[in-house]
Amino acid sequence: MKLGIVILAAGQGTRMKSRLPKVLHTLAGRPLLAHVMDTAASLQPDRMVVVYGHGGEQVREALDAPELQWVEQASRLGTGHAVQQAIPVLKDVDQVLILYGDVPLMRPGSLQSLVEKAASGFGLMTIDLDDPTGYGRILRNEQGQVQGIVEEKDATPEQLQIREVNTGIMLVEARSLERWLEQITPQNAQGEYYLTDIVALAVAEGVEIAVAQPAEAVEAEGVNDRLQLASLERVYQRWQADALMRGGVTLRDPNRFDLRGHLHTGLDVSLDVNVVVEGDVVLGDNVSVGANTVLRNVRVADNTVIRENCVIEDAIIGPDSAIGPFSRIRPGTELVGGAHVGNFVEIKNSRIGLGSKVNHLTYIGDTDMGAGVNIGAGTITCNYDGAFKHRTRIEDKAFIGSNTALVAPVSVGEDATIGAGSVIVKDAPPGELTLARGKQVTIRGWKRPKKET
């Protein structure tokens, strides 16, 4: 059986009060539609179609992929009309699964259950809610068989008491879907073509409607405003936190953790509160991450301690290193191992050798640093001349005194010492003390300016 998947993503999302199309608002750092596309792809469909409308070109630019086909719904005339736009590109499939671009938490296992139960050719995903307000109600006969769906605005008072509701997700035999869509009419309170009307048409033809329900009702919740988006964000983050803890990671407070990408961990990893993980992050054995730290596309080797309030991105951190608090490690940086990077230190596009220390109030940019180097507080590598970047080289066991400026391109030799307060513009030889200070002068009788009273 060939499976086609249609993702409806044409809604304007007026309640989001945004210029951004609703399906491009993010959950865990990725567009809502991207989550749905990933879930759909996990079923290995033969055809995947996205029906777009409001802001469609923006959506396509953000999420286009070779396996996708895009169909425009130029006029928003309801869900039935939206699916009808996709029919021409579904001629070669046997079954059609209909999903929604603003329902990001549906799990692959729940959809697989629907596929397996829909042997009759028609499967419907429903949920039971204590408060079904806003949802279409599932109508059943005395034998419990599904007879149809009534939208809330068209429901009678008795029907409004029904707690089993429609999620909108359904699996339908392709040829029957095309035929039924041609029969529905906009004779309802909204004046739209309801996709749900095909259920009654199927029943009239004697088709049995199979029903599946997701493992958790929240899987079927959609996003209509920013409150709902925030609510689903916390659900999704808690799912990820639970999976990490089951895998052996210590989270000091799983409700204050955000994973916006992929995290791979070794043994005995510990994350304090408000850690944010973005992109692809790998943490080795015995890695500890302090509170309020951001890790973005980082590889951290075993036995490394990252203290509070650090930002580390696109970097490689070697084993037995200590970083922070208040350190910023920028893209292109590698700490070979055993490094100490302390408070208010920024490192960019540099290689820090084994056991080197950069502990206080320092900027290291475009630098090749050897092993056992000590960088004093307030040191700056002056790597930019206003037009071009230049590199600094600091060889093994060099000692750079506090408040030094190294004006690149420049080299400091092995075991060299740079006196505090120096501005180094020429290469410093190995094993020697190099100083570059102005003569100290005292101006007698000078008066500090004062404001007139």
Coordinates of C-alpha atoms in Angstrom, one line a residue:
M1 CA 0.0 0.0 0.0
K2 CA 1.4 3.4 -1.0
L3 CA 0.9 6.1 1.6
G4 CA 0.5 9.7 0.9
I5 CA 0.6 12.3 3.7
V6 CA -1.1 15.7 3.4
I7 CA -0.1 18.4 6.0
L8 CA -2.5 21.3 6.2
A9 CA -0.5 24.5 6.8
A10 CA -2.6 27.3 5.2
G11 CA -4.0 28.9 8.3
Q12 CA -3.3 32.6 8.9
G13 CA -3.1 32.3 12.6
T14 CA -4.6 35.7 13.4
R15 CA -4.6 35.0 17.2
M16 CA -0.8 34.8 17.1
K17 CA -0.9 38.5 16.3
S18 CA 2.3 38.2 14.2
R19 CA 3.6 38.8 10.7
L20 CA 5.1 35.4 10.8
P21 CA 3.0 32.5 9.5
K22 CA 1.7 30.5 12.4
V23 CA 3.5 27.2 11.3
L24 CA 6.8 29.0 11.4
H25 CA 6.5 29.9 15.1
T26 CA 9.0 27.8 17.0
L27 CA 8.7 25.0 19.5
A28 CA 12.1 23.9 21.0
G29 CA 13.8 26.2 18.5
R30 CA 12.2 24.7 15.4
P31 CA 9.1 25.7 13.4
L32 CA 5.9 23.9 14.3
L33 CA 5.6 22.6 10.8
A34 CA 9.1 21.1 11.0
H35 CA 8.0 18.9 13.9
V36 CA 5.0 17.7 11.9
M37 CA 7.2 17.0 8.8
D38 CA 9.7 15.0 10.9
T39 CA 6.9 12.8 12.4
A40 CA 5.3 12.3 8.9
A41 CA 8.7 11.3 7.5
S42 CA 9.1 8.7 10.2
L43 CA 6.2 6.8 8.5
Q44 CA 8.2 6.6 5.3
P45 CA 5.4 7.8 3.0
D46 CA 5.5 7.5 -0.7
R47 CA 4.3 11.1 -1.1
M48 CA 4.3 14.1 1.3
V49 CA 2.3 17.2 0.4
V50 CA 2.1 20.5 2.3
V51 CA -0.9 22.7 1.6
Y52 CA 0.1 26.3 2.2
G53 CA -1.7 29.6 2.1
H54 CA -0.9 32.7 4.2
G55 CA 2.8 33.6 3.9
G56 CA 3.3 30.5 1.8
E57 CA 6.5 31.6 0.1
Q58 CA 8.0 32.4 3.4
V59 CA 7.1 28.9 4.6
R60 CA 8.5 27.3 1.5
E61 CA 11.8 29.1 1.8
A62 CA 12.2 28.1 5.4
L63 CA 11.3 24.4 5.1
D64 CA 11.5 23.3 1.4
A65 CA 13.0 19.8 0.9
P66 CA 13.4 17.5 -2.1
E67 CA 10.9 15.0 -0.8
L68 CA 8.1 17.6 -0.4
Q69 CA 5.5 18.8 -2.8
W70 CA 3.8 22.1 -2.2
V71 CA 0.2 23.0 -3.1
E72 CA -1.4 26.4 -2.6
Q73 CA -4.8 27.0 -1.1
A74 CA -5.4 30.5 -2.5
S75 CA -8.8 30.8 -1.0
R76 CA -9.3 29.7 2.6
L77 CA -12.6 27.8 2.3
G78 CA -12.2 25.2 4.9
T79 CA -10.3 21.9 5.6
G80 CA -12.2 20.0 3.0
H81 CA -11.3 22.5 0.3
A82 CA -7.6 22.5 1.5
V83 CA -7.3 18.7 1.1
Q84 CA -9.0 18.9 -2.3
Q85 CA -6.2 21.1 -3.5
A86 CA -3.8 18.2 -2.9
I87 CA -5.8 15.5 -4.7
P88 CA -4.1 16.1 -8.1
V89 CA -0.7 15.1 -6.7
L90 CA -2.0 12.1 -4.9
K91 CA -3.2 10.0 -7.8
D92 CA -0.6 7.3 -7.4
V93 CA -1.2 6.6 -3.6
D94 CA -3.6 4.1 -2.0
Q95 CA -4.1 5.8 1.4
V96 CA -4.0 9.4 2.5
L97 CA -3.1 10.5 6.0
I98 CA -4.1 14.0 6.9
L99 CA -2.1 16.0 9.5
Y100 CA -1.9 19.6 10.6
G101 CA 1.0 21.9 10.6
D102 CA 0.1 23.5 13.9
V103 CA -0.2 20.2 15.8
P104 CA 3.5 19.6 16.7
L105 CA 3.4 16.9 19.4
M106 CA 1.8 14.0 17.7
R107 CA 4.1 11.0 18.1
P108 CA 5.0 8.5 15.4
G109 CA 3.7 5.6 17.5
S110 CA 0.2 7.1 17.7
L111 CA 0.0 7.6 14.0
Q112 CA 1.3 4.1 13.4
S113 CA -1.5 2.8 15.6
L114 CA -4.0 4.7 13.4
V115 CA -2.5 3.2 10.3
E116 CA -2.7 -0.3 11.7
K117 CA -6.4 0.0 12.8
A118 CA -7.6 1.5 9.5
A119 CA -7.8 -1.8 7.6
S120 CA -11.4 -0.8 6.7
G121 CA -10.0 2.1 4.7
F122 CA -11.0 4.9 7.0
G123 CA -9.3 5.7 10.3
L124 CA -10.1 8.5 12.7
M125 CA -8.0 9.9 15.5
T126 CA -10.1 11.0 18.5
I127 CA -9.4 12.0 22.1
D128 CA -11.6 12.2 25.2
L129 CA -11.6 15.6 27.0
D130 CA -13.2 16.7 30.3
D131 CA -13.7 20.1 28.6
P132 CA -14.3 19.6 24.8
T133 CA -15.0 23.2 24.1
G134 CA -13.9 24.2 20.6
Y135 CA -13.8 20.7 19.2
G136 CA -16.0 18.8 16.8
R137 CA -17.9 16.0 18.6
I138 CA -17.8 12.3 17.6
L139 CA -21.3 11.0 16.9
R140 CA -21.9 7.2 17.6
N141 CA -24.9 5.0 17.3
E142 CA -26.2 2.7 20.0
Q143 CA -23.7 0.0 18.9
G144 CA -20.8 2.5 19.5
Q145 CA -20.1 2.8 15.8
V146 CA -19.0 6.2 14.5
Q147 CA -21.7 7.9 12.5
G148 CA -20.3 11.3 11.9
I149 CA -18.7 14.5 13.3
V150 CA -20.5 17.6 14.2
E151 CA -18.6 20.9 14.6
E152 CA -19.3 22.8 17.8
K153 CA -21.0 25.7 16.1
D154 CA -23.5 23.3 14.4
A155 CA -24.0 21.1 17.5
T156 CA -27.2 20.7 19.5
P157 CA -27.2 21.1 23.3
E158 CA -27.2 17.3 23.7
Q159 CA -24.3 16.9 21.2
L160 CA -22.3 19.5 23.1
Q161 CA -22.2 17.2 26.1
I162 CA -20.2 14.6 24.2
R163 CA -16.6 14.4 25.4
E164 CA -15.1 12.3 22.6
V165 CA -13.8 14.8 20.1
N166 CA -12.2 14.9 16.6
T167 CA -8.5 15.7 16.4
G168 CA -8.8 16.3 12.6
I169 CA -6.2 13.6 11.9
M170 CA -7.6 10.8 9.7
L171 CA -6.5 8.1 7.3
V172 CA -8.7 7.6 4.2
E173 CA -8.6 5.4 1.1
A174 CA -7.4 7.7 -1.7
R175 CA -10.0 7.1 -4.3
S176 CA -12.9 7.3 -1.8
L177 CA -11.4 10.5 -0.4
E178 CA -11.5 12.2 -3.9
R179 CA -15.1 11.1 -4.4
W180 CA -16.3 12.2 -1.0
L181 CA -14.6 15.6 -1.3
E182 CA -16.6 16.3 -4.4
Q183 CA -19.8 15.7 -2.6
I184 CA -19.4 17.9 0.5
T185 CA -21.0 21.4 0.5
P186 CA -20.5 24.5 2.6
Q187 CA -24.0 24.3 4.2
N188 CA -22.9 25.1 7.8
A189 CA -22.5 28.0 10.2
Q190 CA -19.0 28.8 8.9
G191 CA -19.9 28.6 5.2
E192 CA -16.9 26.3 4.7
Y193 CA -16.2 22.9 3.2
Y194 CA -15.7 20.7 6.3
L195 CA -13.4 17.7 5.9
T196 CA -15.3 16.1 8.7
D197 CA -18.4 15.8 6.5
I198 CA -16.8 12.9 4.7
V199 CA -17.3 10.7 7.8
A200 CA -21.0 10.7 7.3
L201 CA -20.6 10.0 3.6
A202 CA -18.4 7.0 4.4
V203 CA -20.9 5.7 6.9
A204 CA -23.7 6.1 4.3
E205 CA -21.8 3.8 2.0
G206 CA -21.4 1.2 4.8
V207 CA -17.7 2.0 5.5
E208 CA -16.7 1.2 9.1
I209 CA -14.8 4.0 10.8
A210 CA -11.9 2.7 12.8
V211 CA -10.9 4.9 15.8
A212 CA -7.4 5.3 17.4
Q213 CA -6.4 7.5 20.2
P214 CA -2.9 8.9 21.0
A215 CA -1.0 7.8 24.1
E216 CA -1.6 11.3 25.6
A217 CA -4.3 13.8 24.7
V218 CA -1.8 16.6 24.5
E219 CA -0.4 15.0 21.3
A220 CA -3.4 16.3 19.5
E221 CA -3.4 19.8 20.8
G222 CA -3.0 22.6 18.2
V223 CA -1.5 26.0 18.5
N224 CA -3.8 29.0 18.0
D225 CA -2.1 31.6 20.2
R226 CA 1.1 32.2 22.1
L227 CA -0.4 30.9 25.4
Q228 CA -1.0 27.5 23.8
L229 CA 2.4 27.6 22.2
A230 CA 4.1 28.2 25.6
S231 CA 2.1 25.4 27.1
L232 CA 3.1 22.9 24.5
E233 CA 6.7 24.1 24.8
R234 CA 6.8 23.0 28.4
V235 CA 5.2 19.7 27.6
Y236 CA 7.7 19.0 24.9
Q237 CA 10.6 20.1 27.1
R238 CA 9.4 17.8 30.0
W239 CA 9.3 14.9 27.6
Q240 CA 12.9 15.5 26.6
A241 CA 13.9 16.0 30.2
D242 CA 12.3 12.7 31.2
A243 CA 14.0 10.8 28.4
L244 CA 17.4 12.3 29.4
M245 CA 16.9 11.3 33.1
R246 CA 15.9 7.8 32.1
G247 CA 19.1 7.7 30.2
G248 CA 21.2 8.6 33.3
V249 CA 21.5 12.4 33.1
T250 CA 21.0 14.3 36.3
L251 CA 18.8 17.4 35.9
R252 CA 18.7 19.5 39.0
D253 CA 15.2 20.7 38.0
P254 CA 13.7 19.1 34.9
N255 CA 11.1 21.9 34.7
R256 CA 13.9 24.4 34.1
F257 CA 15.7 22.9 31.2
D258 CA 15.5 23.5 27.4
L259 CA 16.7 21.3 24.7
R260 CA 16.4 22.9 21.2
G261 CA 18.3 20.3 19.2
H262 CA 20.0 17.0 19.9
L263 CA 21.9 16.1 23.1
H264 CA 24.2 13.1 23.3
T265 CA 25.6 12.3 26.8
G266 CA 28.1 9.9 28.4
L267 CA 27.8 8.6 32.0
D268 CA 27.2 10.8 35.0
V269 CA 26.4 14.0 33.3
S270 CA 24.9 16.7 35.5
L271 CA 23.0 19.8 34.3
D272 CA 22.0 22.6 36.7
V273 CA 18.9 24.8 36.3
N274 CA 18.2 26.9 33.2
V275 CA 20.7 25.2 31.0
V276 CA 19.8 25.7 27.3
V277 CA 21.1 23.2 24.7
E278 CA 20.8 24.2 21.0
G279 CA 21.9 22.4 17.8
D280 CA 24.0 19.3 18.2
V281 CA 25.7 19.0 21.6
V282 CA 27.9 16.1 22.8
L283 CA 28.8 15.8 26.5
G284 CA 31.3 13.1 27.6
D285 CA 31.5 11.2 30.9
N286 CA 31.4 13.2 34.2
V287 CA 30.6 16.5 32.6
S288 CA 29.0 19.1 34.8
V289 CA 27.2 22.1 33.5
G290 CA 26.4 25.1 35.8
A291 CA 23.2 27.1 36.0
N292 CA 22.1 29.6 33.2
T293 CA 24.6 28.2 30.7
V294 CA 24.0 28.0 26.9
L295 CA 25.6 25.2 24.9
R296 CA 25.2 25.6 21.1
N297 CA 26.8 23.0 18.7
V298 CA 29.5 22.0 21.2
R299 CA 31.5 18.9 21.9
V300 CA 32.7 18.6 25.5
A301 CA 35.1 15.8 26.5
D302 CA 35.2 13.8 29.8
N303 CA 35.7 15.3 33.2
T304 CA 35.0 18.9 32.2
V305 CA 33.4 21.4 34.5
I306 CA 31.4 24.3 33.0
R307 CA 30.5 26.7 35.8
E308 CA 27.5 29.1 35.9
N309 CA 26.5 31.7 33.3
C310 CA 28.7 30.6 30.3
V311 CA 27.9 30.8 26.6
I312 CA 29.7 28.2 24.5
E313 CA 29.0 27.8 20.7
D314 CA 30.5 25.9 17.8
A315 CA 33.5 24.9 19.9
I316 CA 35.4 21.8 21.0
I317 CA 36.3 21.5 24.7
G318 CA 38.9 18.9 25.5
P319 CA 39.0 16.7 28.6
D320 CA 39.6 17.8 32.2
S321 CA 38.9 21.5 31.4
A322 CA 37.3 24.1 33.6
I323 CA 35.3 26.9 32.2
G324 CA 33.6 29.8 33.9
P325 CA 31.8 31.3 35.6
F326 CA 30.8 34.0 33.1
S327 CA 33.0 32.7 30.2
R328 CA 32.1 33.1 26.5
I329 CA 33.6 30.6 24.1
R330 CA 32.8 31.6 20.5
P331 CA 32.9 29.7 17.2
G332 CA 36.1 28.1 16.0
T333 CA 37.6 27.6 19.4
E334 CA 39.3 24.4 20.6
L335 CA 40.5 23.8 24.1
V336 CA 42.9 20.8 23.7
G337 CA 42.5 19.7 27.3
G338 CA 43.2 20.6 30.9
A339 CA 42.5 24.3 30.2
H340 CA 41.3 26.8 32.7
V341 CA 39.1 29.6 31.3
G342 CA 37.7 31.9 33.9
N343 CA 35.3 34.8 34.6
F344 CA 34.7 37.4 31.9
V345 CA 37.0 35.7 29.4
E346 CA 36.0 35.6 25.7
I347 CA 37.8 33.3 23.3
K348 CA 37.1 33.3 19.5
N349 CA 38.6 31.2 16.7
S350 CA 41.5 30.1 18.8
R351 CA 43.3 26.9 19.9
I352 CA 44.2 26.8 23.5
G353 CA 46.9 24.2 24.3
L354 CA 47.1 21.5 27.0
G355 CA 46.9 22.9 30.5
S356 CA 46.9 26.6 29.5
K357 CA 45.1 29.1 31.7
V358 CA 43.1 32.2 30.8
N359 CA 41.4 33.0 34.0
H360 CA 40.3 36.7 34.2
L361 CA 38.9 39.6 32.2
T362 CA 40.6 38.7 28.9
Y363 CA 39.9 38.5 25.1
I364 CA 41.7 35.9 23.0
G365 CA 40.9 36.0 19.3
D366 CA 42.4 34.4 16.3
T367 CA 45.2 32.9 18.4
D368 CA 47.3 29.7 18.4
M369 CA 48.3 29.0 22.0
G370 CA 50.7 26.3 23.1
A371 CA 50.7 24.2 26.3
G372 CA 51.2 25.4 29.8
V373 CA 50.7 29.1 28.9
N374 CA 49.5 31.5 31.6
I375 CA 47.5 34.6 30.5
G376 CA 47.3 37.4 33.0
A377 CA 44.1 39.4 33.8
G378 CA 43.1 42.0 31.3
T379 CA 45.1 40.6 28.3
I380 CA 43.9 41.4 24.8
T381 CA 44.9 40.0 21.5
C382 CA 44.4 42.9 19.1
N383 CA 43.4 40.8 16.1
Y384 CA 41.5 43.3 13.9
D385 CA 43.2 46.3 12.2
G386 CA 39.9 47.8 10.9
A387 CA 40.0 45.8 7.7
F388 CA 41.6 42.4 8.2
K389 CA 41.9 39.8 11.0
H390 CA 45.4 38.7 12.0
R391 CA 46.6 35.8 14.2
T392 CA 48.6 35.8 17.3
R393 CA 51.0 32.9 18.2
I394 CA 51.9 32.1 21.9
E395 CA 54.2 29.2 22.3
D396 CA 54.5 26.7 25.1
K397 CA 55.0 27.9 28.7
A398 CA 54.8 31.6 27.9
F399 CA 53.8 33.9 30.7
I400 CA 51.7 37.0 29.7
G401 CA 51.6 39.6 32.3
S402 CA 48.4 41.4 33.3
N403 CA 46.9 44.2 31.2
T404 CA 49.0 43.3 28.1
A405 CA 47.9 44.0 24.5
L406 CA 49.3 41.7 21.8
V407 CA 49.0 43.5 18.5
A408 CA 48.6 40.9 15.8
P409 CA 50.3 39.6 13.7
V410 CA 52.7 38.8 16.5
S411 CA 54.4 35.8 18.1
V412 CA 55.5 35.2 21.7
G413 CA 58.3 32.5 22.0
E414 CA 58.5 29.4 24.2
D415 CA 59.0 30.1 27.9
A416 CA 58.9 33.9 27.2
T417 CA 57.6 36.4 29.7
I418 CA 55.8 39.6 28.8
G419 CA 55.8 42.2 31.5
A420 CA 52.5 43.5 32.8
G421 CA 51.1 46.6 31.1
S422 CA 53.0 46.0 27.8
V423 CA 51.8 46.7 24.3
I424 CA 53.6 44.1 22.1
V425 CA 53.9 44.9 18.5
K426 CA 57.0 42.9 17.6
D427 CA 57.8 39.2 18.1
A428 CA 59.0 38.4 21.6
P429 CA 61.9 35.9 21.7
P430 CA 61.8 32.7 23.7
G431 CA 63.0 32.5 27.2
E432 CA 63.4 36.2 27.7
L433 CA 61.5 39.0 29.5
T434 CA 60.0 41.5 27.1
L435 CA 58.6 44.9 28.2
A436 CA 56.9 47.7 26.4
R437 CA 55.9 50.5 28.7
G438 CA 56.0 54.3 28.5
K439 CA 58.1 56.3 31.0
Q440 CA 56.2 57.0 34.2
V441 CA 55.7 60.7 34.8
T442 CA 54.2 62.7 37.6
I443 CA 52.7 66.2 36.7
R444 CA 53.3 68.4 39.7
G445 CA 50.4 70.8 40.6
W446 CA 47.9 69.3 38.3
K447 CA 44.3 69.8 39.5
R448 CA 41.4 67.4 38.8
P449 CA 38.5 69.1 37.1
K450 CA 35.5 69.9 39.3
K451 CA 32.0 70.9 38.6
E452 CA 31.1 74.4 39.6
T453 CA 28.7 74.6 42.6

